[in-house]
Amino acid sequence: MRTISKEELKELYHKDFPLWAEINYELLKEKLYDLVDWENLLEEIEDMARSDLWACVSQLARILEHMYKWDNLRKYTKGGEELGGLSWIRSVEYARVEIRSLFRRHPSLSKKLPEYIELAWEDAVDRIILWLRDIKKEELIKDIPKDCPYTYEEAMTRDLRKEIKP
């Protein structure tokens, strides 16, 4: 392995990430701890630890968005009251599957995700607002609650299919 200064290694982080990672790996493997770019390495480890959590939060936001649309905005869909929002139900179900899949791989996330429901709601609200603007119903934006109208339990378990009118 060629010699590289700490400054060069730090620059490499921004210029050629795969090479930066490879060099740090080799340094760690050789136990040359004083040469490792610890600052950026720790940041990357922190990002890795959070990436699956952010994926769960994103899926939770999708659930909340589509539950809110189902509960409050079905009449504004092209399919009418009965069929409007069927794709939202499927979206909720798929998002739950994704979350459960992440929980199987990373069980600690199941304890963390409920703490992020308000953050997920904020993301859901942003998406709902975009949708309302797309369908030219901006006047309904004011009706969206600031605080999440759903519990975590409801978001993860409510069966919207039972609410479809025959």
mmCIF file of N, CA and C in Angstrom, residues 53 56 99 102-103 106-117 152:
data_model
loop_
_atom_site.group_PDB
_atom_site.id
_atom_site.type_symbol
_atom_site.label_atom_id
_atom_site.label_comp_id
_atom_site.label_asym_id
_atom_site.label_seq_id
_atom_site.Cartn_x
_atom_site.Cartn_y
_atom_site.Cartn_z
ATOM 1 N N LEU A 53 -32.992 3.666 9.162
ATOM 2 C CA LEU A 53 -34.007 4.384 9.935
ATOM 3 C C LEU A 53 -34.711 5.398 9.037
ATOM 4 N N CYS A 56 -37.188 3.745 6.873
ATOM 5 C CA CYS A 56 -38.420 3.449 7.621
ATOM 6 C C CYS A 56 -39.276 4.704 7.778
ATOM 7 N N ILE A 99 -41.375 -1.761 5.753
ATOM 8 C CA ILE A 99 -40.973 -1.496 7.138
ATOM 9 C C ILE A 99 -40.725 -2.804 7.875
ATOM 10 N N LEU A 102 -37.456 -4.276 6.874
ATOM 11 C CA LEU A 102 -36.329 -3.590 7.528
ATOM 12 C C LEU A 102 -36.236 -3.981 9.002
ATOM 13 N N PHE A 103 -37.371 -4.151 9.659
ATOM 14 C CA PHE A 103 -37.375 -4.581 11.063
ATOM 15 C C PHE A 103 -36.769 -5.973 11.221
ATOM 16 N N HIS A 106 -33.098 -5.414 10.865
ATOM 17 C CA HIS A 106 -32.547 -4.509 11.880
ATOM 18 C C HIS A 106 -33.576 -4.327 12.992
ATOM 19 N N PRO A 107 -33.691 -5.293 13.892
ATOM 20 C CA PRO A 107 -34.745 -5.270 14.916
ATOM 21 C C PRO A 107 -34.777 -4.005 15.777
ATOM 22 N N SER A 108 -33.652 -3.367 15.986
ATOM 23 C CA SER A 108 -33.640 -2.172 16.839
ATOM 24 C C SER A 108 -34.474 -1.037 16.255
ATOM 25 N N LEU A 109 -34.697 -1.055 14.946
ATOM 26 C CA LEU A 109 -35.485 0.006 14.313
ATOM 27 C C LEU A 109 -36.934 -0.002 14.780
ATOM 28 N N SER A 110 -37.447 -1.173 15.153
ATOM 29 C CA SER A 110 -38.847 -1.252 15.569
ATOM 30 C C SER A 110 -39.097 -0.456 16.848
ATOM 31 N N LYS A 111 -38.076 -0.289 17.654
ATOM 32 C CA LYS A 111 -38.221 0.513 18.881
ATOM 33 C C LYS A 111 -38.037 1.995 18.595
ATOM 34 N N LYS A 112 -37.275 2.323 17.553
ATOM 35 C CA LYS A 112 -36.979 3.729 17.242
ATOM 36 C C LYS A 112 -38.051 4.399 16.399
ATOM 37 N N LEU A 113 -38.620 3.658 15.452
ATOM 38 C CA LEU A 113 -39.526 4.291 14.481
ATOM 39 C C LEU A 113 -40.708 5.028 15.104
ATOM 40 N N PRO A 114 -41.367 4.482 16.138
ATOM 41 C CA PRO A 114 -42.507 5.222 16.709
ATOM 42 C C PRO A 114 -42.154 6.640 17.166
ATOM 43 N N GLU A 115 -40.914 6.855 17.545
ATOM 44 C CA GLU A 115 -40.474 8.186 17.989
ATOM 45 C C GLU A 115 -40.428 9.199 16.843
ATOM 46 N N TYR A 116 -40.490 8.713 15.609
ATOM 47 C CA TYR A 116 -40.333 9.583 14.448
ATOM 48 C C TYR A 116 -41.652 9.847 13.722
ATOM 49 N N ILE A 117 -42.779 9.555 14.368
ATOM 50 C CA ILE A 117 -44.060 9.709 13.673
ATOM 51 C C ILE A 117 -44.328 11.168 13.303
ATOM 52 N N TYR A 152 -49.047 5.761 15.940
ATOM 53 C CA TYR A 152 -48.141 4.833 15.262
ATOM 54 C C TYR A 152 -48.830 3.482 15.082
#
